Coordinates of C-alpha atoms and ligand atoms in Angstrom, one line a residue:
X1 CA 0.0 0.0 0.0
X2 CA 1.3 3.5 -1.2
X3 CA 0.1 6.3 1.3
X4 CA -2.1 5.3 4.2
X5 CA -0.4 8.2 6.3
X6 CA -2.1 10.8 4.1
X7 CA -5.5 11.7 5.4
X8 CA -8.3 12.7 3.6
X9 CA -10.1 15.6 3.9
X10 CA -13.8 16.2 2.1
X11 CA -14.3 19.0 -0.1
X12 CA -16.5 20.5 2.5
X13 CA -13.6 21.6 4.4
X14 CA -11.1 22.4 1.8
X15 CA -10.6 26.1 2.8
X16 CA -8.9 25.0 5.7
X17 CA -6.1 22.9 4.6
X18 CA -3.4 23.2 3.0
X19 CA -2.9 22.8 -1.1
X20 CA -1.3 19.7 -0.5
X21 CA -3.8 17.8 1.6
X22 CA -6.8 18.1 -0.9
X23 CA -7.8 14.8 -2.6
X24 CA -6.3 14.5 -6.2
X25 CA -8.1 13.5 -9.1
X26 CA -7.0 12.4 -12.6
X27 CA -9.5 12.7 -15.6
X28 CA -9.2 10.8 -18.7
X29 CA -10.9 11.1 -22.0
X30 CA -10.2 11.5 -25.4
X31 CA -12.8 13.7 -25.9
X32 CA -11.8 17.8 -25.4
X33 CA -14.9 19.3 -24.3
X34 CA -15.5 16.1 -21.8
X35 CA -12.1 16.6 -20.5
X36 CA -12.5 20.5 -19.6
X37 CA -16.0 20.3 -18.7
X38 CA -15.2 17.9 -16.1
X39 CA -11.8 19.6 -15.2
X40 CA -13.9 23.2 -14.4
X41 CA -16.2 21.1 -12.3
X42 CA -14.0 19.2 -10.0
X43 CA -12.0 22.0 -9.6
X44 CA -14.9 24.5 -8.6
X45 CA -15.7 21.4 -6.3
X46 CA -12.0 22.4 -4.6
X47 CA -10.2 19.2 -5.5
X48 CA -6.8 19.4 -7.6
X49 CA -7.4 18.3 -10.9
X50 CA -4.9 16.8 -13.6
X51 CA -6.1 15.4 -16.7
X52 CA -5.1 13.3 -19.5
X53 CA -5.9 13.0 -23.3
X54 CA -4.9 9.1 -24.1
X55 CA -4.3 5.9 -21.8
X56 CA -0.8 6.7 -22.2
X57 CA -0.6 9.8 -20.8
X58 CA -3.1 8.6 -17.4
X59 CA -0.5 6.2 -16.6
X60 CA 2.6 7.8 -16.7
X61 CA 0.8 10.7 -14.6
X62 CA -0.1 7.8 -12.1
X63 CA 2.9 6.7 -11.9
X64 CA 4.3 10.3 -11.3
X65 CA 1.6 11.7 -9.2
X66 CA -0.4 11.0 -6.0
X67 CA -4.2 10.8 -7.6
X68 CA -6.7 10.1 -5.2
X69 CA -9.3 9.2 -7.3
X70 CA -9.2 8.2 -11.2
X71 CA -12.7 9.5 -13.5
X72 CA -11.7 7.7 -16.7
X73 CA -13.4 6.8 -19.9
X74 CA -13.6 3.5 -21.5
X75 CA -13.6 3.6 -24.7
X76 CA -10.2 5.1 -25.8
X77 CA -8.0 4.9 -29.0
X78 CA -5.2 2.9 -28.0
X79 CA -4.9 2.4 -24.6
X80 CA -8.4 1.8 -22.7
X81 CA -9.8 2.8 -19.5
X82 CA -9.7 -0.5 -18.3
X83 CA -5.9 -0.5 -18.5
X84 CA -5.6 2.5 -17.1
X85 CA -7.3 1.4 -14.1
X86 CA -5.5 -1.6 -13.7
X87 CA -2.5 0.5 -14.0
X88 CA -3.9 2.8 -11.4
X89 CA -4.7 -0.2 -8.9
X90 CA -1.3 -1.4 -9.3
X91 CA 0.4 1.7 -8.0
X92 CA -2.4 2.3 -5.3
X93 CA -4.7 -0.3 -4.7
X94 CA -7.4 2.0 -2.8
X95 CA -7.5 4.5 -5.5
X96 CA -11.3 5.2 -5.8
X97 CA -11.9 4.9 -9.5
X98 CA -14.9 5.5 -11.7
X99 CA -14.9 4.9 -15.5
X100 CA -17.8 6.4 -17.9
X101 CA -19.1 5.3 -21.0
X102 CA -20.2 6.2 -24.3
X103 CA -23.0 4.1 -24.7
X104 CA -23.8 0.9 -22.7
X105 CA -20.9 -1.5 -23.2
X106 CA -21.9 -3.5 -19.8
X107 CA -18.8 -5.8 -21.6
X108 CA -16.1 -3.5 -19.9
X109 CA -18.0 -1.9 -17.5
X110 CA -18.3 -5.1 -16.0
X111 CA -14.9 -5.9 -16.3
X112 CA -13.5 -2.6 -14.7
X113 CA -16.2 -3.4 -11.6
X114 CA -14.0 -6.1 -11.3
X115 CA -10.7 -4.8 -11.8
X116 CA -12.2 -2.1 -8.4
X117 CA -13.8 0.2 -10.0
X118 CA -16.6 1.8 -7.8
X119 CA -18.7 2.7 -10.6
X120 CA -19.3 3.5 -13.8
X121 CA -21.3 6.3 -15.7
X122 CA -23.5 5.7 -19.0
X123 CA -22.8 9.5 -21.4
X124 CA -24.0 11.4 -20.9
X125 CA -24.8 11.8 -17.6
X126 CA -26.3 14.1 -14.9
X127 CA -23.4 15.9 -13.6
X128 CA -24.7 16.5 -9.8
X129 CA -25.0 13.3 -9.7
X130 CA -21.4 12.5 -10.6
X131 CA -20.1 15.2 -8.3
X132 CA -22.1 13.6 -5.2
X133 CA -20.4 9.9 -6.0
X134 CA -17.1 11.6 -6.0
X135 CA -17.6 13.4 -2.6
X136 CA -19.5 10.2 -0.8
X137 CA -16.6 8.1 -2.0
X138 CA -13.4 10.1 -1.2
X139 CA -15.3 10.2 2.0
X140 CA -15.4 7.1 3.0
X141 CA -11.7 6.5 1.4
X142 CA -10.8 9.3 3.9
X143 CA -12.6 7.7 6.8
X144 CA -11.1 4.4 6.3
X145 CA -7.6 5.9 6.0
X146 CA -8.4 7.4 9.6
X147 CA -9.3 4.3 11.1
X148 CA -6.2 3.1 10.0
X149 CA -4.0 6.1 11.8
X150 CA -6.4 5.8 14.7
X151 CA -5.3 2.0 15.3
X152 CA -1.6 2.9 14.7
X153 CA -2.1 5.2 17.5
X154 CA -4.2 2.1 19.3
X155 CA -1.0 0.4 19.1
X156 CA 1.2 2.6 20.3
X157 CA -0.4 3.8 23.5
X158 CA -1.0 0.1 24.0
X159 CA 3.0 0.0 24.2
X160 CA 3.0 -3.0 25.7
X161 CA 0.2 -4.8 25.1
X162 CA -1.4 -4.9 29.0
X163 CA 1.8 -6.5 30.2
X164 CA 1.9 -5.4 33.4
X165 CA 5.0 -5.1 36.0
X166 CA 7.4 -2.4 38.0
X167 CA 10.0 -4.2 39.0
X168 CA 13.4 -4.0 37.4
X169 CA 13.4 -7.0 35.9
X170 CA 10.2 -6.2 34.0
X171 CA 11.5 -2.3 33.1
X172 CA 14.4 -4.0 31.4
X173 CA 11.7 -5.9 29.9
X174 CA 9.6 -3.2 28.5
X175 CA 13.2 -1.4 26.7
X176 CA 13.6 -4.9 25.6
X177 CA 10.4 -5.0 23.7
X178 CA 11.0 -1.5 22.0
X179 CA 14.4 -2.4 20.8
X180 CA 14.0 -5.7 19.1
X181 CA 10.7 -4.7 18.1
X182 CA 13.2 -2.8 15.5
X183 CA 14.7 -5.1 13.9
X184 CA 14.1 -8.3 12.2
X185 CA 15.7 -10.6 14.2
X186 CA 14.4 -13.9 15.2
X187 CA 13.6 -13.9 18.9
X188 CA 13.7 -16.8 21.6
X189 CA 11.6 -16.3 24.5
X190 CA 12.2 -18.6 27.5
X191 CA 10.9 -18.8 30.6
X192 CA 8.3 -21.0 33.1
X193 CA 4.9 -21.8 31.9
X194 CA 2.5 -19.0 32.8
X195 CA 4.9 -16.0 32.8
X196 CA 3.7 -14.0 30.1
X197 CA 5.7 -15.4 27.0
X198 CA 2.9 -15.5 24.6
X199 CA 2.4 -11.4 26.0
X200 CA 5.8 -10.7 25.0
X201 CA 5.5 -12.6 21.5
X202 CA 2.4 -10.3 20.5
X203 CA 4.0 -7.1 22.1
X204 CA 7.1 -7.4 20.0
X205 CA 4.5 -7.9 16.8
X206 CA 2.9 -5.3 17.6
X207 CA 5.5 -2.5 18.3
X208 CA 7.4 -3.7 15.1
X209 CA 6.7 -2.3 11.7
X210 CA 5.1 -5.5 10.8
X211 CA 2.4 -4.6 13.1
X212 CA -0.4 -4.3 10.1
X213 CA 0.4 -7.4 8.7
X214 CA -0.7 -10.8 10.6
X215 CA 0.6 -11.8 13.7
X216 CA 0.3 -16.0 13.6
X217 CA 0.6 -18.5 16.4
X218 CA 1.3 -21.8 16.2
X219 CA 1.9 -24.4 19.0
X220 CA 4.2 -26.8 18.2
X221 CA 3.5 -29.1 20.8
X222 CA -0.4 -29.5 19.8
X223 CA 0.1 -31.5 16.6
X224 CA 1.2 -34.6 15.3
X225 CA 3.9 -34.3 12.5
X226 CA 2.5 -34.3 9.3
X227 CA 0.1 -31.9 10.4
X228 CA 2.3 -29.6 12.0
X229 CA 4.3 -29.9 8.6
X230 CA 1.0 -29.0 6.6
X231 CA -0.5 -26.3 9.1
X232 CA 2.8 -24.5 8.8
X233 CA 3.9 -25.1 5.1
X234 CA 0.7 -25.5 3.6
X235 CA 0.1 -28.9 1.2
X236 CA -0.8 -29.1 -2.1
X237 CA -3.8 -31.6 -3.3
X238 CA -3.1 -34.7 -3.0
X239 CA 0.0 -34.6 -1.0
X240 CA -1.7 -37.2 1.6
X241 CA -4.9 -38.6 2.2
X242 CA -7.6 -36.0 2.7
X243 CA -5.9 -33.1 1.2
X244 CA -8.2 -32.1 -1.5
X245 CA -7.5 -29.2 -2.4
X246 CA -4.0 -26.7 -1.8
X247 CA -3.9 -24.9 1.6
X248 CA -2.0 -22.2 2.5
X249 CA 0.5 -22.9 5.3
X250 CA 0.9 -20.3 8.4
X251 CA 4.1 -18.9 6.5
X252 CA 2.1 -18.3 3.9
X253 CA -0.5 -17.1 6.0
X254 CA 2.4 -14.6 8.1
X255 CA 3.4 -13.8 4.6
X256 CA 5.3 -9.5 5.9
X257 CA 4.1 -9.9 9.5
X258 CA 5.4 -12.4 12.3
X259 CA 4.9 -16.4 13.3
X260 CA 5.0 -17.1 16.5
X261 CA 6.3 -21.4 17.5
X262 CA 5.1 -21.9 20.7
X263 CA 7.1 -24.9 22.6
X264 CA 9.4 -24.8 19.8
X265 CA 11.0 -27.8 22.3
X266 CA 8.4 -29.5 21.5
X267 CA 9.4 -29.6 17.2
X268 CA 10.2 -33.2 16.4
X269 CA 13.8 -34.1 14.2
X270 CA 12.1 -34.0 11.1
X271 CA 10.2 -30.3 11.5
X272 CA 13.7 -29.2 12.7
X273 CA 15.1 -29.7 10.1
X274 CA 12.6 -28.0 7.5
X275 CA 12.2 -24.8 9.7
X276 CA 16.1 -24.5 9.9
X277 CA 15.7 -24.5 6.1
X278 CA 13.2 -21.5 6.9
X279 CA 15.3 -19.6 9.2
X280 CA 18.4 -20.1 7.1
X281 CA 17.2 -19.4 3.2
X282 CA 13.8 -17.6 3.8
X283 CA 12.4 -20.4 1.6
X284 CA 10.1 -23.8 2.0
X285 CA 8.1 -26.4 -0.1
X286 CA 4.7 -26.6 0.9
X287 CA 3.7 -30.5 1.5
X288 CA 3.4 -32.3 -1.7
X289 CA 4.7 -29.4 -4.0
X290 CA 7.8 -29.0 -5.9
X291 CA 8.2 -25.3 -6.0
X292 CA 10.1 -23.9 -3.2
X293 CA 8.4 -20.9 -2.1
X294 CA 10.0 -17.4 -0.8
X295 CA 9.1 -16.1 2.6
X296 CA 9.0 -12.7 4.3
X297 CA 7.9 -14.0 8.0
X298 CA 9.9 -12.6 11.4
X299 CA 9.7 -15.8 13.6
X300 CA 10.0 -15.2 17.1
X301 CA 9.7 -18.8 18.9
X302 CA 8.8 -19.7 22.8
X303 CA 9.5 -22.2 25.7
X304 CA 9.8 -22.9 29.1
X305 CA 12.3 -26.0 28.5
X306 CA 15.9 -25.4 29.1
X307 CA 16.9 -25.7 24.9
X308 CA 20.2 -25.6 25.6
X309 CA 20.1 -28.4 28.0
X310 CA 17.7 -30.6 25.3
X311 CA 20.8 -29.4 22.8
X312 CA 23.5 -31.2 25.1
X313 CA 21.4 -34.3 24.8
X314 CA 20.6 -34.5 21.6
X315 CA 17.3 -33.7 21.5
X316 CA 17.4 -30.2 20.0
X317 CA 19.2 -29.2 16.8
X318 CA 22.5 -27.3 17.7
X319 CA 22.3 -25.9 14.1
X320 CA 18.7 -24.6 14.7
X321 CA 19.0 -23.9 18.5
X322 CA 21.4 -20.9 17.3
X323 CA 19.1 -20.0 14.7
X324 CA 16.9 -19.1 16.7
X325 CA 18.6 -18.0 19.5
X326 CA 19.5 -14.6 17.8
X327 CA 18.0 -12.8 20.4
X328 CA 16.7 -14.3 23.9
X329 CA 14.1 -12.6 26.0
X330 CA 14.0 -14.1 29.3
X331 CA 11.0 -13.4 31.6
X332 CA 12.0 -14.6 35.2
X333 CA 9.7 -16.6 37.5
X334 CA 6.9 -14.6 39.6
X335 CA 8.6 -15.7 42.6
X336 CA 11.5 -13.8 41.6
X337 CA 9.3 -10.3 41.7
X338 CA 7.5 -10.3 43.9
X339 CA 7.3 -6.6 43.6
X340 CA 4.6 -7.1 40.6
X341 CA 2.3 -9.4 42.5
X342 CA 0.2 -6.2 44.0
X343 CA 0.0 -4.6 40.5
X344 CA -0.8 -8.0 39.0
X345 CA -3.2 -8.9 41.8
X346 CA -5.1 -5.5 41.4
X347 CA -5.1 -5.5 37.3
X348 CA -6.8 -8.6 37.5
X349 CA -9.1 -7.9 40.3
X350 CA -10.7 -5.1 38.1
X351 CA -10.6 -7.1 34.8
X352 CA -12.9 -10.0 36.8
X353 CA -14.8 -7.4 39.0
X354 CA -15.7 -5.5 35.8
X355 CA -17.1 -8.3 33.4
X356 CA -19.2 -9.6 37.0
X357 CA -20.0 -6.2 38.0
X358 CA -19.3 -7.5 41.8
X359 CA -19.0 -5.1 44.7
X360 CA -15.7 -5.9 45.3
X361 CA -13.3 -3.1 45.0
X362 CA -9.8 -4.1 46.9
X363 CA -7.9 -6.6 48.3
X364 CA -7.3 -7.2 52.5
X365 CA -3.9 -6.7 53.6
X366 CA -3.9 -10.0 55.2
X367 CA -4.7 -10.8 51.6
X368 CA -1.7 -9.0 50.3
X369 CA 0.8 -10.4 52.2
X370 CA -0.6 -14.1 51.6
X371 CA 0.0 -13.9 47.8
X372 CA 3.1 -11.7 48.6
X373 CA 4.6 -14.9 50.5
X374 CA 3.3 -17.9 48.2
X375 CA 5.5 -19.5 45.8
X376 CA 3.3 -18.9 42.4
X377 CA 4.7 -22.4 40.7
X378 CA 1.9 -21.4 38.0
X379 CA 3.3 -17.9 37.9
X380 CA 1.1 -15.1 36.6
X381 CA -1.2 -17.2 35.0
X382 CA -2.1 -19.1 38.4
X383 CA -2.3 -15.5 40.4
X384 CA -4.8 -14.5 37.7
X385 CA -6.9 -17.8 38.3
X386 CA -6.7 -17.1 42.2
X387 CA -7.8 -14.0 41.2
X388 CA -10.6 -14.7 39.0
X389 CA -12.1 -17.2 41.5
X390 CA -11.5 -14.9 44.6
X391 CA -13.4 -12.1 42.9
X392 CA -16.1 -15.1 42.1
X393 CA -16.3 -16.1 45.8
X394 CA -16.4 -12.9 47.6
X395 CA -19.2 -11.4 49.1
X396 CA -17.4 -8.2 50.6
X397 CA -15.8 -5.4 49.4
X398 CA -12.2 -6.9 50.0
X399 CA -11.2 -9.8 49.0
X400 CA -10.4 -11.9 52.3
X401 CA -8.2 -15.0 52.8
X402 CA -10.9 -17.1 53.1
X403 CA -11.6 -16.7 49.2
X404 CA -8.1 -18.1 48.5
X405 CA -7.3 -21.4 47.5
X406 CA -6.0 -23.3 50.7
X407 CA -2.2 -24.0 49.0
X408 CA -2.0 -19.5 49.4
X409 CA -3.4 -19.8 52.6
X410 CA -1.4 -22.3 54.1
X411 CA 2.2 -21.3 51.8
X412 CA 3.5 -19.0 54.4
X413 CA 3.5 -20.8 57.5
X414 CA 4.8 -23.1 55.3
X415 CA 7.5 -21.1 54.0
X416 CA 8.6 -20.6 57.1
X417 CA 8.5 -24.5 58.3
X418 CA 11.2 -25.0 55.4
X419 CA 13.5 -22.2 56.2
X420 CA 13.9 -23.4 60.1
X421 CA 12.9 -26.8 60.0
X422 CA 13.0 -27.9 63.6
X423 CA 11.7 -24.6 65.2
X424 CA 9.1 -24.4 63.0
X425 CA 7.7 -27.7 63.0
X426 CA 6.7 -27.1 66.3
X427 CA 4.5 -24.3 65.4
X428 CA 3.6 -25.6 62.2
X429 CA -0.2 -24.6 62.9
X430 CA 0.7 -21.0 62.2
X431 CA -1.3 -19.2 59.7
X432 CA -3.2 -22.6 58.8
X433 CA -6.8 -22.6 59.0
X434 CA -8.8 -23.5 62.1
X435 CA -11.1 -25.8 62.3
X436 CA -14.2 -25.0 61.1
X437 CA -17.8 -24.8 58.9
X438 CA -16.5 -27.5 55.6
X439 CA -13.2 -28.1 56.8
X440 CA -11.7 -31.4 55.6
X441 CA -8.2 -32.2 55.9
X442 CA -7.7 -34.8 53.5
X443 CA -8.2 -32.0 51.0
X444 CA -6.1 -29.6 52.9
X445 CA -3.5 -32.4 52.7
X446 CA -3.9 -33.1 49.1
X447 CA -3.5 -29.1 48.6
X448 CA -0.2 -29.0 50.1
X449 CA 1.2 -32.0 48.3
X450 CA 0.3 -31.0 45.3
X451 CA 1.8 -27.5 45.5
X452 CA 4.9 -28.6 46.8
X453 CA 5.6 -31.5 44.3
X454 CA 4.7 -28.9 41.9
X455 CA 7.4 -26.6 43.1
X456 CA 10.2 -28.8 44.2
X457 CA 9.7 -30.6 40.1
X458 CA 9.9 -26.4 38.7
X459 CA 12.6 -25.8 40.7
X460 CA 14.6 -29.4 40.4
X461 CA 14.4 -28.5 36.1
X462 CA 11.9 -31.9 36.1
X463 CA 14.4 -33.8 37.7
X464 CA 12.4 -36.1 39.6
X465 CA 15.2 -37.5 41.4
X466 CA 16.1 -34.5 42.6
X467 CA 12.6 -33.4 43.2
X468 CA 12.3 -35.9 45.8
X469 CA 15.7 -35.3 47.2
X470 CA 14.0 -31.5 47.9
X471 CA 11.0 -32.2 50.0
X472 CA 12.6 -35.3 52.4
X473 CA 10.8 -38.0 50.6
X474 CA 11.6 -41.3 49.0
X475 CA 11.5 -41.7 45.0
X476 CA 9.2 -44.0 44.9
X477 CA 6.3 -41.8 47.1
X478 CA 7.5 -38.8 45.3
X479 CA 6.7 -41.0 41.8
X480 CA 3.4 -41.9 43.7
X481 CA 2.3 -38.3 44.2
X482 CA 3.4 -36.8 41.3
X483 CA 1.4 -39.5 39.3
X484 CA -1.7 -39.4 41.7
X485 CA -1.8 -35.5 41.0
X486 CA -0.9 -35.7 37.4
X487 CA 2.1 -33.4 37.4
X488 CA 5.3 -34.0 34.6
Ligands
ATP1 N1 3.0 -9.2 33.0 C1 1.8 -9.6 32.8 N2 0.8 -8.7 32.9 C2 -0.5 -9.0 32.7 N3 -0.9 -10.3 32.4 C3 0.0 -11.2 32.4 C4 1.4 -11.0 32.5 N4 2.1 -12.1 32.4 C5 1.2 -13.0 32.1 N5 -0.1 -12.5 32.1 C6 -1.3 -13.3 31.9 O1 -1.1 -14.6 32.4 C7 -1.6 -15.6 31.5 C8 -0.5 -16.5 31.1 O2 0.4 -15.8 30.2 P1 1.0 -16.3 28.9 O3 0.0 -17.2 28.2 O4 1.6 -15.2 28.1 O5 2.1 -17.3 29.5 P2 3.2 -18.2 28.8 O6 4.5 -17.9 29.4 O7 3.0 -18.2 27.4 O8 2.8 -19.7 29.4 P3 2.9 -21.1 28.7 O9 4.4 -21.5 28.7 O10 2.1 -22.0 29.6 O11 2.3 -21.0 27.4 C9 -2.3 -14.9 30.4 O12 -3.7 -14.8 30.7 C10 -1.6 -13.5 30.4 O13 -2.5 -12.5 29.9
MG2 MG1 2.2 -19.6 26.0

């Protein structure tokens, strides 16, 4: 697209702006008296008016010149007004164009509908008329150009698309995002599940100058290989059973904007291989096809394993690994700062209080300092959850401990038990709930296993071995919980 920057401005309100600003409009016919009729017209009408006697002449001027909007005849000697207008279309494909006629030759007419013409006129015709289609339609050509300007500026207030944070590790963050945004390089963005990676993928989209072109995601963990091979490289027909007919692939799909590969650590040998051919050459085969086809994607991939780790075993490419690690963001753990969890907490309070429209409006500080001292193995994404269903429990104003899930609760006696283990245990009943209304320890019990087999597996890398080693507790019951609560 030529000149979306350039706003519009109707007739109407020509006095106002400057000489530059109002809407440009070529006329074309072979005919003399058509030509200067319509030239003193439009030009009484305040636009800027250049005209042309041949097809010839209309596109080398629209080639030259910025024309807003193209008034061309048909029926010309030579070069015809359908030409032109594809001509016209070609160097800007919103140009609003409007051909006229001699007599009824539906023939082209129809064709130059076709081609994107808005309309066409039958000579001779009423000339108000014609002057009222002109106005409506730079109009609306002006109004969509400020919609586009409007989301631009959408985008940029939006700097960081609602990621949220203060603390320093998160301020880096933000100057991050701006900077890479820049440039084209592929990005790598690690960190544990729930921290926000799939935020920072769209934010760098978004602040780049790719920004109006798509922004695709694709997890590569969801798919079995052959579809994984065909959702991202397309297929042609026939290139296995059931593909009847060609499909684009996400490249294809990303074709000037930005893919995003989710658990790229999660790709199988195969697809390794092919996207390394991606990252390397800019090129791929779509399943089934022979044709290599050219691709101007940004790829920015995710994961929470430990790549370089999977590389040392074998499991990741080396060759690819480097590829793609041009440029690593790395957002750390929640636990790690903990100065965000009040701004995190409150953000999502109101997004859940809103869309309920519940009375509650803060959180207790008894509140605060529970999610303050609690682990967050799910990181942000398990805050927002204990969020979401506080906000859904509460029957106050504040959000109380008592609408927290019992592993919050119970974390920061807790905490404490593992820091001084002996002096603790004896007061291990601080901060856990008393007995009361619904209380059931088995599911207390279950609460706190489950969140600290959780943990000690995050923090041992998946290392179950070592998982085990953590909490005090023998492989095999460590292998018993884990299984019992589902947790890899
Ligand atoms: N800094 C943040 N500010 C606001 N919301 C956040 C922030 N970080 C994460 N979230 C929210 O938490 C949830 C999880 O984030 P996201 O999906 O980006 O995590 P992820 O790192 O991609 O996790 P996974 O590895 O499981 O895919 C989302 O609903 C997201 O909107
Ligand atoms: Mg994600």
């Amino acid at each position: 697209m030529t000149r979306t920057s350039t706003v519009q401005t109707p007739p109407e309100e020509r006095h106002d702006q400057a000489a530059g600003a109002k809407p440009r409009i070529l006329i074309v016919d072979d005919e003399p008296s058509m030509r200067d009729m319509l030239r003193i017209v439009m030009r009484r009408d305040g636009f800027d008016v250049e005209v042309a006697a041949n097809g010839k002449e209309a596109i080398e001027l629209l080639k030259r010149e910025r024309i807003d909007l193209l008034l061309s005849d048909i029926r010309m000697p030579d070069v015809s007004g359908v030409d032109v207008l594809r001509a016209a279309k070609e160097v800007n494909r919103d140009i609003v164009a409007f051909m006229m006629t001699a007599f009824a030759s539906t023939d082209s007419a129809v064709e130059a509908m076709r081609l994107g013409a808005v309309d066409y006129f039958t000579k001779p015709f009423n000339m108000d008329e014609l002057r009222l289609k002109v106005r409506q339609h730079l109009e609306t050509m002006r109004l969509k150009q400020e919609n586009v300007l409007l989301k631009r500026a959408l985008n940029t207030s939006n700097e960081f698309c609602n990621i949220i944070g203060r603390s320093n590790a998160m301020l880096d963050l933000f100057k991050m995002i701006e900077t890479i945004a820049k440039t084209n390089s592929t990005v790598l963005i690690t960190g544990e599940s729930g921290t926000g990676k799939d935020l920072v993928a769209r934010a760098v989209h978004y602040n780049s100058l790719r920004r109006e072109h798509p922004f695709v995601a694709l997890n590569c963990g969801g798919l079995p290989e052959t579809l994984l091979e065909s959702e991202l490289f397309g297929h042609m027909r026939g290139a296995f059973t059931g593909a009847d007919s060609n499909k684009k692939g996400l490249v294809e799909v990303a074709e000037r904007g930005t893919i995003f590969l989710d658990e790229i650590g999660e790709m199988n040998h195969a697809m390794q291989v092919k996207l390394l051919r991606v990252l390397q050459d800019r090129r791929f085969r779509r399943l089934g096809g022979t044709e290599e086809v050219q691709a101007d994607i940004r790829i920015i991939a995710a994961t929470n394993q430990d790549l370089q780790k999977m590389v040392s075993e074998g499991r990741f490419r080396e060759d690819l690994y480097y590829r793609i690690n041009v440029i690593q963001v790395h957002l750390p753990p929640l636990r790690d700062r903990r100065e965000d969890v009040p701004l995190l907490a409150e953000h999502f309070l109101n997004k859940y209080a809103q869309g309920v429209d519940k009375p509650v409006r803060g959180i207790s500080r008894e509140t605060q300092e529970l999610l303050a001292a609690y682990g967050w193995p799910g990181n942000v994404r398990e805050l927002e959850n204990v969020i979401e269903r506080a906000v859904a429990l509460e029957q106050t104003a504040l959000v109380l401990p008592e609408s927290l899930p019992m592993q919050v609760r119970t974390s920061a006696g807790m905490s404490t038990q593992s820091a001084q283990p002996s002096s603790a245990r004896q007061d291990a009943g601080r901060g856990l709930p008393d007995i009361s209304e619904g209380f059931d320890l088995e599911a207390l019990g279950e609460d706190f296993y489950r969140h600290y087999i959780a943990l000690a597996l995050e923090k041992s890398g998946g290392v179950q071995s070592r998982a085990a080693e953590m909490l005090g507790m023998t492989f095999r019951s460590f292998r018993y919980y884990a299984k019992k609560f589902n947790l890899k």
